[in-house]
Tab-separated table of C-alpha atoms and ligand atoms in Angstrom:
chain	number	residue	atom	x	y	z
Y	712	MET	CA	100.361	138.501	98.972
Y	713	GLY	CA	97.124	136.552	98.470
Y	714	ALA	CA	94.069	137.233	100.586
Y	715	ALA	CA	93.852	133.628	101.812
Y	716	THR	CA	95.727	133.056	105.052
Y	717	PHE	CA	97.826	130.076	106.026
Y	718	THR	CA	94.941	128.602	107.989
Y	719	SER	CA	92.328	128.974	105.228
Y	720	LEU	CA	90.439	125.742	104.663
Y	721	ASP	CA	88.917	124.785	101.310
Y	722	GLU	CA	87.330	121.802	99.571
Y	723	THR	CA	90.634	119.841	99.735
Y	724	HIS	CA	90.364	119.584	103.551
Y	725	ASP	CA	86.775	118.253	103.562
Y	726	PRO	CA	86.847	115.015	105.599
Y	727	ALA	CA	83.929	113.700	103.521
Y	728	ILE	CA	86.123	113.402	100.410
Y	729	LYS	CA	87.248	109.868	99.551
Y	730	SER	CA	89.636	108.772	96.834
Y	731	TRP	CA	89.219	106.200	94.084
Y	732	VAL	CA	92.598	104.922	95.322
Y	733	ASN	CA	91.104	102.621	97.966
Y	734	SER	CA	94.182	102.409	100.212
Y	735	ALA	CA	93.966	106.197	100.751
Y	736	ASN	CA	90.614	105.796	102.518
Y	737	SER	CA	91.962	103.766	105.443
Y	738	SER	CA	91.926	105.742	108.695
Y	739	GLU	CA	95.449	104.393	109.305
Y	740	SER	CA	96.885	105.799	106.086
Y	741	ASP	CA	99.488	108.568	106.350
Y	742	PHE	CA	98.492	109.678	102.860
Y	743	PRO	CA	94.728	110.229	102.530
Y	744	ILE	CA	93.479	112.539	99.784
Y	745	GLN	CA	93.572	115.419	102.300
Y	746	ASN	CA	97.398	115.147	102.508
Y	747	LEU	CA	98.878	115.039	98.950
Y	748	PRO	CA	102.593	115.421	99.822
Y	749	PHE	CA	105.265	115.736	97.129
Y	750	GLY	CA	108.432	113.650	96.751
Y	751	ILE	CA	110.997	112.494	94.182
Y	752	PHE	CA	111.078	108.837	93.110
Y	753	ASN	CA	112.088	106.408	90.422
Y	754	THR	CA	111.649	102.691	89.798
Y	755	ALA	CA	113.777	99.883	88.415
Y	756	LEU	CA	111.655	99.965	85.241
Y	757	ASP	CA	111.881	103.735	84.793
Y	758	VAL	CA	115.021	105.183	86.337
Y	759	ARG	CA	114.217	108.832	85.604
Y	760	LYS	CA	113.859	110.781	88.827
Y	761	ARG	CA	110.484	112.522	88.847
Y	762	ILE	CA	107.891	114.157	91.073
Y	763	GLY	CA	105.308	111.949	92.727
Y	764	VAL	CA	102.344	112.598	95.000
Y	765	ALA	CA	101.747	110.032	97.767
Y	766	ILE	CA	98.171	108.710	97.834
Y	767	GLY	CA	97.434	105.738	100.116
Y	768	THR	CA	100.000	103.033	99.358
Y	769	GLU	CA	100.538	104.428	95.846
Y	770	ILE	CA	102.399	107.279	94.177
Y	771	LEU	CA	100.777	109.367	91.465
Y	772	ASP	CA	103.490	109.885	88.837
Y	773	LEU	CA	102.964	113.585	88.163
Y	774	ASN	CA	105.053	113.562	85.006
Y	775	ALA	CA	103.013	110.704	83.528
Y	776	ALA	CA	99.765	112.322	84.646
Y	777	ILE	CA	100.644	115.595	82.898
Y	778	ALA	CA	101.744	113.726	79.756
Y	779	ARG	CA	98.192	112.366	79.592
Y	780	GLY	CA	96.867	115.886	79.945
Y	781	PRO	CA	94.312	115.386	82.693
Y	782	LEU	CA	95.111	118.194	85.158
Y	783	PRO	CA	93.072	120.998	83.614
Y	784	GLY	CA	93.461	124.664	84.351
Y	785	LEU	CA	97.128	124.741	85.355
Y	786	PRO	CA	99.273	127.357	83.584
Y	787	GLU	CA	102.402	126.350	81.651
Y	788	SER	CA	104.784	127.649	84.365
Y	789	VAL	CA	103.128	125.378	86.917
Y	790	ILE	CA	103.124	122.379	84.568
Y	791	CYS	CA	106.825	122.965	83.899
Y	792	ALA	CA	107.625	122.995	87.645
Y	793	CYS	CA	105.772	119.679	88.044
Y	794	ARG	CA	107.945	117.974	85.410
Y	795	GLN	CA	111.358	118.498	87.061
Y	796	ASP	CA	113.590	115.960	88.800
Y	797	ALA	CA	113.533	117.946	92.086
Y	798	LEU	CA	110.943	120.050	93.905
Y	799	ASN	CA	112.938	123.303	93.690
Y	800	ASP	CA	110.818	124.935	90.958
Y	801	LEU	CA	107.598	123.770	92.624
Y	802	MET	CA	108.755	125.274	95.923
Y	803	ALA	CA	109.443	128.582	94.139
Y	804	LEU	CA	105.814	128.940	92.991
Y	805	SER	CA	103.403	131.382	94.625
Y	806	LYS	CA	100.998	130.192	97.320
Y	807	ASP	CA	98.109	130.736	94.888
Y	808	GLN	CA	99.784	128.428	92.353
Y	809	ILE	CA	100.473	125.768	95.002
Y	810	LYS	CA	96.796	125.890	95.983
Y	811	GLU	CA	95.786	125.484	92.297
Y	812	ILE	CA	97.889	122.320	92.023
Y	813	ARG	CA	96.433	120.994	95.280
Y	814	ILE	CA	92.847	121.557	94.135
Y	815	ALA	CA	93.553	119.992	90.716
Y	816	LEU	CA	95.108	116.911	92.350
Y	817	SER	CA	92.321	116.613	94.909
Y	818	ARG	CA	89.628	116.766	92.217
Y	819	ALA	CA	91.482	114.291	89.980
Y	820	LEU	CA	92.013	111.712	92.732
Y	821	ARG	CA	88.524	112.061	94.253
Y	822	LEU	CA	85.997	109.257	94.157
Y	823	GLY	CA	83.780	109.840	91.123
Y	824	SER	CA	86.419	111.831	89.183
Y	825	SER	CA	86.155	111.494	85.416
Y	826	GLN	CA	89.950	111.283	85.367
Y	827	GLU	CA	90.152	107.987	87.251
Y	828	LYS	CA	90.612	105.820	84.148
Y	829	ASN	CA	93.316	108.035	82.759
Y	830	LEU	CA	95.216	108.445	86.026
Y	831	ALA	CA	94.946	104.854	87.238
Y	832	ALA	CA	97.684	104.070	84.697
Y	833	CYS	CA	99.926	106.694	86.365
Y	834	LEU	CA	100.013	105.021	89.793
Y	835	VAL	CA	103.186	103.351	91.067
Y	836	PRO	CA	103.051	101.215	94.236
Y	837	GLN	CA	105.232	102.829	96.918
Y	838	ARG	CA	106.829	99.445	97.571
Y	839	ASP	CA	108.202	99.447	93.990
Y	840	ALA	CA	109.646	102.955	94.205
Y	841	VAL	CA	113.000	104.260	95.377
Y	842	MET	CA	112.670	107.637	97.086
Y	843	HIS	CA	115.309	110.317	96.536
Y	844	MET	CA	116.157	113.697	98.022
Y	845	PRO	CA	113.062	115.852	97.525
Y	846	ALA	CA	115.032	118.927	96.484
Y	847	ARG	CA	118.497	120.288	95.783
Y	848	ILE	CA	119.098	122.000	99.117
Y	849	GLY	CA	121.317	125.051	98.779
Y	850	ASN	CA	121.470	126.024	102.437
Y	851	TYR	CA	120.709	124.356	105.736
Y	852	THR	CA	120.203	126.129	109.056
Y	853	ASP	CA	119.538	124.292	112.312
Y	854	PHE	CA	117.576	126.118	115.023
Y	855	PHE	CA	117.184	125.481	118.758
Y	856	THR	CA	113.502	126.253	119.397
Y	857	SER	CA	112.407	123.888	122.205
Y	858	ILE	CA	112.646	125.508	125.628
Y	859	HIS	CA	112.474	122.059	127.223
Y	860	HIS	CA	115.440	120.792	125.174
Y	861	ALA	CA	117.326	124.014	125.904
Y	862	ARG	CA	116.662	123.741	129.661
Y	863	ASN	CA	117.429	120.018	129.899
Y	864	THR	CA	120.727	120.255	128.029
Y	865	GLY	CA	121.643	123.596	129.627
Y	866	LYS	CA	121.201	122.105	133.118
Y	867	MET	CA	123.922	119.545	132.382
Y	868	VAL	CA	126.563	122.268	132.123
Y	869	ARG	CA	124.984	125.272	133.904
Y	870	PRO	CA	122.665	123.814	136.560
Y	871	ALA	CA	121.908	127.175	138.188
Y	872	ASN	CA	121.264	129.008	134.930
Y	873	PRO	CA	120.404	126.577	132.132
Y	874	LEU	CA	118.973	129.092	129.630
Y	875	PHE	CA	121.112	131.755	128.010
Y	876	PRO	CA	119.315	135.136	128.197
Y	877	ASN	CA	118.989	135.306	124.403
Y	878	PHE	CA	116.809	132.189	124.347
Y	879	HIS	CA	113.729	134.293	125.110
Y	880	THR	CA	114.481	137.061	122.609
Y	881	LEU	CA	115.457	135.161	119.432
Y	882	PRO	CA	115.336	131.648	117.916
Y	883	VAL	CA	118.992	130.584	118.257
Y	884	ALA	CA	120.504	128.852	115.196
Y	885	TYR	CA	123.736	127.938	113.404
Y	886	HIS	CA	124.533	127.460	109.733
Y	887	GLY	CA	124.628	123.721	109.053
Y	888	ARG	CA	126.007	121.700	106.172
Y	889	ALA	CA	123.745	121.084	103.135
Y	890	SER	CA	126.120	118.651	101.372
Y	891	SER	CA	125.633	115.860	103.918
Y	892	ILE	CA	121.822	115.833	104.017
Y	893	ARG	CA	120.470	112.515	102.746
Y	894	VAL	CA	117.091	110.905	102.295
Y	895	SER	CA	115.654	108.411	104.777
Y	896	GLY	CA	117.192	104.941	104.594
Y	897	THR	CA	120.765	106.165	104.146
Y	898	PRO	CA	123.011	104.278	106.626
Y	899	CYS	CA	124.734	106.358	109.301
Y	900	SER	CA	128.435	105.506	109.349
Y	901	ARG	CA	129.730	106.060	112.878
Y	902	PRO	CA	131.852	109.204	112.501
Y	903	ARG	CA	135.401	109.673	113.755
Y	904	GLY	CA	136.556	112.800	115.431
Y	905	GLN	CA	138.487	114.278	118.332
Y	906	VAL	CA	137.299	112.524	121.480
Y	907	LEU	CA	138.539	113.038	125.051
Y	908	ASN	CA	138.895	109.749	126.887
Y	909	ASN	CA	138.069	109.691	130.620
Y	910	GLY	CA	140.780	111.304	132.683
Y	911	SER	CA	142.735	112.573	129.688
Y	912	GLU	CA	143.320	116.173	128.670
Y	913	ILE	CA	144.535	115.338	125.162
Y	914	PRO	CA	141.942	114.126	122.670
Y	915	VAL	CA	142.442	111.168	120.356
Y	916	TYR	CA	141.089	110.722	116.836
Y	917	ALA	CA	138.613	107.864	117.187
Y	918	PRO	CA	135.066	106.724	116.364
Y	919	THR	CA	132.506	108.538	118.486
Y	920	GLU	CA	131.263	106.648	121.531
Y	921	LYS	CA	128.310	109.006	122.022
Y	922	LEU	CA	126.379	108.719	118.784
Y	923	ASP	CA	122.926	110.284	119.203
Y	924	PHE	CA	119.894	111.202	117.140
Y	925	GLU	CA	117.862	114.414	117.335
Y	926	LEU	CA	114.162	114.299	116.456
Y	927	GLU	CA	113.402	117.494	114.546
Y	928	LEU	CA	111.010	118.985	112.052
Y	929	GLY	CA	112.564	119.977	108.707
Y	930	ILE	CA	111.094	123.117	107.132
Y	931	PHE	CA	111.463	123.793	103.392
Y	932	VAL	CA	111.542	127.432	102.329
Y	933	GLY	CA	109.168	128.301	99.473
Y	934	GLN	CA	109.627	131.632	97.731
Y	935	GLY	CA	112.808	133.360	98.874
Y	936	ASN	CA	113.603	137.031	99.518
Y	937	THR	CA	115.887	139.555	97.893
Y	938	LEU	CA	119.207	140.177	99.645
Y	939	GLY	CA	118.747	143.162	101.931
Y	940	LYS	CA	114.949	142.747	102.231
Y	941	PRO	CA	113.860	141.097	105.487
Y	942	ILE	CA	110.683	138.973	105.539
Y	943	SER	CA	108.187	140.443	107.999
Y	944	ILE	CA	106.444	138.234	110.549
Y	945	GLU	CA	103.150	138.999	108.767
Y	946	ASP	CA	104.512	137.622	105.464
Y	947	ALA	CA	106.647	134.755	106.819
Y	948	GLU	CA	104.071	131.986	106.298
Y	949	GLN	CA	103.938	132.876	102.586
Y	950	HIS	CA	107.586	131.805	102.339
Y	951	ILE	CA	107.213	128.309	103.822
Y	952	PHE	CA	106.550	125.483	101.358
Y	953	GLY	CA	106.230	122.524	103.698
Y	954	VAL	CA	107.794	120.241	106.273
Y	955	CYS	CA	109.345	116.795	106.711
Y	956	LEU	CA	110.904	114.750	109.506
Y	957	LEU	CA	114.579	115.426	110.190
Y	958	ASN	CA	117.155	113.467	112.177
Y	959	ASP	CA	120.149	115.612	113.135
Y	960	TRP	CA	122.609	112.813	113.961
Y	961	SER	CA	125.039	114.060	116.595
Y	962	ALA	CA	128.359	112.903	118.083
Y	963	ARG	CA	128.127	114.196	121.659
Y	964	ASP	CA	131.751	113.566	122.655
Y	965	VAL	CA	133.043	115.343	119.542
Y	966	GLN	CA	130.533	118.148	120.169
Y	967	ARG	CA	131.590	118.597	123.795
Y	968	TRP	CA	135.242	119.141	122.778
Y	969	GLU	CA	134.830	121.227	119.616
Y	970	ALA	CA	131.794	123.426	120.299
Y	971	GLN	CA	133.443	126.202	122.325
Y	972	PRO	CA	133.525	128.989	121.338
Y	973	LEU	CA	131.884	128.808	117.897
Y	974	GLY	CA	129.215	126.092	118.189
Y	975	PRO	CA	128.527	122.783	116.435
Y	976	PHE	CA	130.747	121.766	113.526
Y	977	LEU	CA	131.939	118.207	112.778
Y	978	ALA	CA	129.764	116.695	115.524
Y	979	LYS	CA	126.778	117.383	113.250
Y	980	SER	CA	127.943	117.598	109.641
Y	981	PHE	CA	128.625	113.892	108.983
Y	982	LEU	CA	124.959	113.187	108.131
Y	983	THR	CA	121.492	114.699	108.440
Y	984	SER	CA	118.556	112.460	107.418
Y	985	ILE	CA	115.190	113.673	106.130
Y	986	SER	CA	111.948	111.879	105.273
Y	987	PRO	CA	111.199	111.777	101.529
Y	988	TRP	CA	107.660	113.230	101.474
Y	989	VAL	CA	107.236	116.985	101.907
Y	990	ILE	CA	103.944	117.798	103.625
Y	991	THR	CA	102.732	121.163	102.320
Y	992	MET	CA	101.661	123.962	104.646
Y	993	GLU	CA	98.287	123.804	102.850
Y	994	ALA	CA	97.843	120.188	104.044
Y	995	LEU	CA	98.730	121.309	107.586
Y	996	ALA	CA	96.150	124.129	107.673
Y	997	PRO	CA	93.606	122.211	109.836
Y	998	PHE	CA	96.307	121.398	112.397
Y	999	ARG	CA	97.568	124.886	113.178
Y	1000	CYS	CA	97.361	125.980	116.805
Y	1001	ALA	CA	98.328	128.803	119.121
Y	1002	ALA	CA	102.007	129.518	119.705
Y	1003	VAL	CA	103.354	128.708	123.174
Y	1004	GLN	CA	102.338	131.214	125.866
Y	1005	ARG	CA	105.345	132.720	127.609
Y	1006	ASP	CA	105.313	132.571	131.352
Y	1007	GLY	CA	105.204	135.873	133.259
Y	1008	GLU	CA	108.924	135.863	134.041
Y	1009	ALA	CA	110.124	135.617	130.445
Y	1010	PRO	CA	111.041	138.868	128.714
Y	1011	PRO	CA	108.812	139.628	125.720
Y	1012	PRO	CA	110.167	138.789	122.255
Y	1013	VAL	CA	111.559	141.673	120.233
Y	1014	SER	CA	108.802	143.474	118.296
Y	1015	ASN	CA	109.732	142.366	114.763
Y	1016	LEU	CA	109.120	138.737	115.816
Y	1017	VAL	CA	105.623	139.384	117.144
Y	1018	SER	CA	102.242	139.353	115.450
Y	1019	ARG	CA	98.793	138.562	116.779
Y	1020	ARG	CA	98.177	136.087	113.948
Y	1021	ASN	CA	101.417	134.253	114.730
Y	1022	GLN	CA	100.561	134.092	118.422
Y	1023	GLU	CA	97.048	132.795	117.712
Y	1024	MET	CA	97.811	130.265	114.941
Y	1025	GLY	CA	101.601	130.065	114.405
Y	1026	GLY	CA	102.009	126.675	116.081
Y	1027	ILE	CA	101.579	123.276	114.411
Y	1028	ASP	CA	100.065	120.352	116.300
Y	1029	ILE	CA	102.101	117.322	115.182
Y	1030	SER	CA	102.471	114.138	117.235
Y	1031	LEU	CA	106.028	112.918	116.728
Y	1032	GLU	CA	107.569	109.580	117.608
Y	1033	ALA	CA	111.107	108.214	117.835
Y	1034	ILE	CA	111.513	104.438	117.619
Y	1035	LEU	CA	114.560	102.286	118.250
Y	1036	ARG	CA	115.189	98.963	116.512
Y	1037	THR	CA	118.226	97.110	117.833
Y	1038	ASP	CA	119.666	94.054	116.042
Y	1039	SER	CA	117.987	91.859	118.658
Y	1040	MET	CA	114.603	93.552	118.179
Y	1041	ARG	CA	114.951	93.339	114.402
Y	1042	SER	CA	115.515	89.572	114.604
Y	1043	LYS	CA	112.150	89.316	116.376
Y	1044	ALA	CA	110.406	91.861	114.089
Y	1045	ARG	CA	109.972	94.219	117.043
Y	1046	GLU	CA	110.597	97.868	117.708
Y	1047	HIS	CA	110.448	100.101	120.754
Y	1048	THR	CA	109.083	103.627	121.005
Y	1049	ILE	CA	111.494	105.712	123.069
Y	1050	SER	CA	109.815	109.122	122.811
Y	1051	ARG	CA	106.560	110.801	121.736
Y	1052	PRO	CA	107.028	114.579	121.838
Y	1053	ALA	CA	104.461	116.997	120.377
Y	1054	TYR	CA	105.566	119.817	118.107
Y	1055	LYS	CA	103.027	122.262	119.566
Y	1056	HIS	CA	105.355	122.834	122.561
Y	1057	GLN	CA	108.114	124.484	120.463
Y	1058	TYR	CA	108.813	127.922	121.935
Y	1059	TRP	CA	109.463	129.621	118.585
Y	1060	THR	CA	107.234	129.213	115.516
Y	1061	VAL	CA	108.339	128.472	111.961
Y	1062	ALA	CA	107.290	132.007	110.939
Y	1063	GLN	CA	109.534	133.466	113.655
Y	1064	MET	CA	112.443	131.337	112.373
Y	1065	ILE	CA	111.948	132.720	108.829
Y	1066	THR	CA	111.651	136.325	110.017
Y	1067	HIS	CA	114.631	136.119	112.369
Y	1068	HIS	CA	116.774	134.425	109.686
Y	1069	THR	CA	116.205	137.350	107.308
Y	1070	GLU	CA	116.068	140.282	109.752
Y	1071	ASN	CA	119.598	141.384	108.807
Y	1072	GLY	CA	118.739	141.145	105.093
Y	1073	CYS	CA	120.084	137.579	104.626
Y	1074	SER	CA	118.454	135.985	101.576
Y	1075	LEU	CA	116.630	132.672	101.736
Y	1076	LEU	CA	116.267	130.583	98.578
Y	1077	PRO	CA	113.511	128.183	97.506
Y	1078	ALA	CA	114.310	124.710	98.927
Y	1079	ASP	CA	116.599	126.022	101.668
Y	1080	LEU	CA	116.100	123.729	104.659
Y	1081	LEU	CA	115.608	124.798	108.282
Y	1082	GLY	CA	115.774	122.343	111.188
Y	1083	SER	CA	113.501	123.111	114.147
Y	1084	GLY	CA	116.057	121.875	116.663
Y	1085	THR	CA	115.402	118.875	118.889
Y	1086	VAL	CA	111.713	118.563	119.722
Y	1087	SER	CA	111.329	117.870	123.457
Y	1088	GLY	CA	108.119	118.359	125.413
Y	1089	PRO	CA	107.463	119.233	129.056
Y	1090	SER	CA	107.347	115.602	130.245
Y	1091	ASP	CA	110.594	113.752	130.902
Y	1092	LYS	CA	109.288	110.969	128.656
Y	1093	ASP	CA	108.852	113.283	125.658
Y	1094	LEU	CA	112.491	114.015	124.943
Y	1095	GLY	CA	113.903	114.127	121.432
Y	1096	CYS	CA	117.442	112.789	121.881
Y	1097	LEU	CA	119.411	110.261	123.942
Y	1098	LEU	CA	121.501	112.982	125.593
Y	1099	GLU	CA	118.304	114.003	127.409
Y	1100	LEU	CA	116.610	110.597	127.602
Y	1101	THR	CA	119.628	108.995	129.320
Y	1102	ALA	CA	121.098	112.061	131.066
Y	1103	ASP	CA	124.248	111.661	128.954
Y	1104	ASN	CA	124.416	107.884	129.553
Y	1105	LYS	CA	124.084	108.222	133.346
Y	1106	GLU	CA	120.603	106.658	133.270
Y	1107	PRO	CA	120.565	104.250	130.308
Y	1108	LEU	CA	117.230	103.297	128.737
Y	1109	GLN	CA	115.878	99.959	129.888
Y	1110	LEU	CA	114.662	98.178	126.746
Y	1111	PRO	CA	112.555	95.009	126.349
Y	1112	ASP	CA	114.429	91.706	126.758
Y	1113	GLY	CA	116.959	93.243	129.149
Y	1114	GLU	CA	118.826	95.394	126.641
Y	1115	THR	CA	119.997	98.866	127.707
Y	1116	ARG	CA	121.122	101.906	125.717
Y	1117	GLY	CA	123.011	105.015	126.664
Y	1118	TYR	CA	123.988	106.006	123.132
Y	1119	LEU	CA	123.487	104.249	119.784
Y	1120	GLU	CA	125.337	101.035	119.031
Y	1121	ASP	CA	126.285	99.653	115.622
Y	1122	GLY	CA	123.234	97.969	114.083
Y	1123	ASP	CA	120.742	100.202	115.902
Y	1124	GLU	CA	118.150	101.864	113.709
Y	1125	ILE	CA	116.254	105.060	114.535
Y	1126	VAL	CA	112.831	105.533	112.950
Y	1127	LEU	CA	111.032	108.896	113.163
Y	1128	ARG	CA	107.305	109.191	112.502
Y	1129	GLY	CA	104.754	112.017	112.656
Y	1130	ARG	CA	100.971	112.385	112.453
Y	1131	CYS	CA	98.440	115.196	112.770
Y	1132	HIS	CA	95.003	114.641	114.301
Y	1133	ARG	CA	92.101	116.960	114.942
Y	1134	ASP	CA	88.495	116.069	115.672
Y	1135	GLY	CA	86.336	116.627	112.619
Y	1136	TYR	CA	89.248	116.360	110.159
Y	1137	THR	CA	91.022	113.531	108.388
Y	1138	GLY	CA	94.355	112.775	110.078
Y	1139	ILE	CA	97.489	112.953	107.946
Y	1140	GLY	CA	100.951	111.413	108.399
Y	1141	PHE	CA	104.535	112.056	107.392
Y	1142	GLY	CA	105.771	108.561	106.474
Y	1143	GLU	CA	109.113	107.666	108.053
Y	1144	CYS	CA	112.666	108.912	108.420
Y	1145	THR	CA	114.979	105.957	109.097
Y	1146	GLY	CA	118.695	105.379	109.480
Y	1147	ARG	CA	120.790	102.484	110.758
Y	1148	ILE	CA	124.186	102.796	112.382
Y	1149	VAL	CA	127.063	101.005	110.651
Y	1150	SER	CA	130.531	100.645	112.121
Y	1151	ASN	CA	133.455	102.697	110.893
Y	1152	GLN	CA	136.542	100.497	110.838
Y	1153	PRO	CA	139.781	102.120	109.612
P	2475	CA	CA1	119.906	119.867	116.084
């Protein structure tokens, strides 16, 4: 693997760099020149799906840019990966190749670049674009890596002993469903399933009455591994392409009935939403932080999941936000933030998820998606789902204008956002992951 580590900084992270795309220079922008996330888009005028790079309020059409020949120094294999209708081939490139693309894009979009004239014709306003799934996702695995989420939800059913003993030794996960992952903006049709009504022992088949969201980080695998060859904790970061926002919609009543003894199934697989822009691990380099320190009572993790580098820098400091827009709020152009958890509190790191996933020899593929599990912080305000925020509807949220919510109602919209800040660096954002609940009438 390359000598550069996952926290190496280079010219692309320099906060002094400005772009000739003016909107990218606003301190409010999610997409300054230090970010350069990849996504798939098309427009009404050109319906071909293609790779774009978000810059300010614009998208650089990578296909058009390459057709004009102004990204010098990139080998043919890299150029070919940039001209696809999904990010799979790009995600399969080596870290050195990804860095080459990032440097070429940064230099081309920089204020004073000789390529400005040529590339200005390759910009598409984001408001004119339709965003699509960033990649063809072969496999999806959802983890459970927040100790706060695990404790809060565990307490509801096992008050004396909320954490299972394995929580401290491995990042718990289940195999999810890749076929029902959709890009932000896709409506969430209230699912039907087996639901136990109060006082009954026989379930009925009905629309869920406990529709919830889960605020998570989505992690895209980069280069995969050969079946039978585990990825070591030292190498794990080399296999992570980037991250997005992920909403793991959940039907809590269906989940409660079906989940014993094998875990989540139909309560989760009706829809998973992801944000369209994939933030590369290279863009996140300035925002890496120490992994969570275990308290003295917790057993140590098993040795294959431990490295000094992971403990020192395996965390990511991302400020996340979950916002609710009810029909009433929407009519007044309002929204209401219901949670602001920070990703740095996750008990297990992304590298540990990769290593644990492959420790039995299981193969990961480029563009496989991992969910972090619900991101909840130590404060009871920083909780990543309504199950926790409302104590399973026992303490409904009090919203502006007298509205209350236990679980989501038809018309409600959940918006997820994320940003990274660090003094001395340019902050970067994730864009949004949105979804609105629509009713499911037979
Ligand atoms: Ca989840």
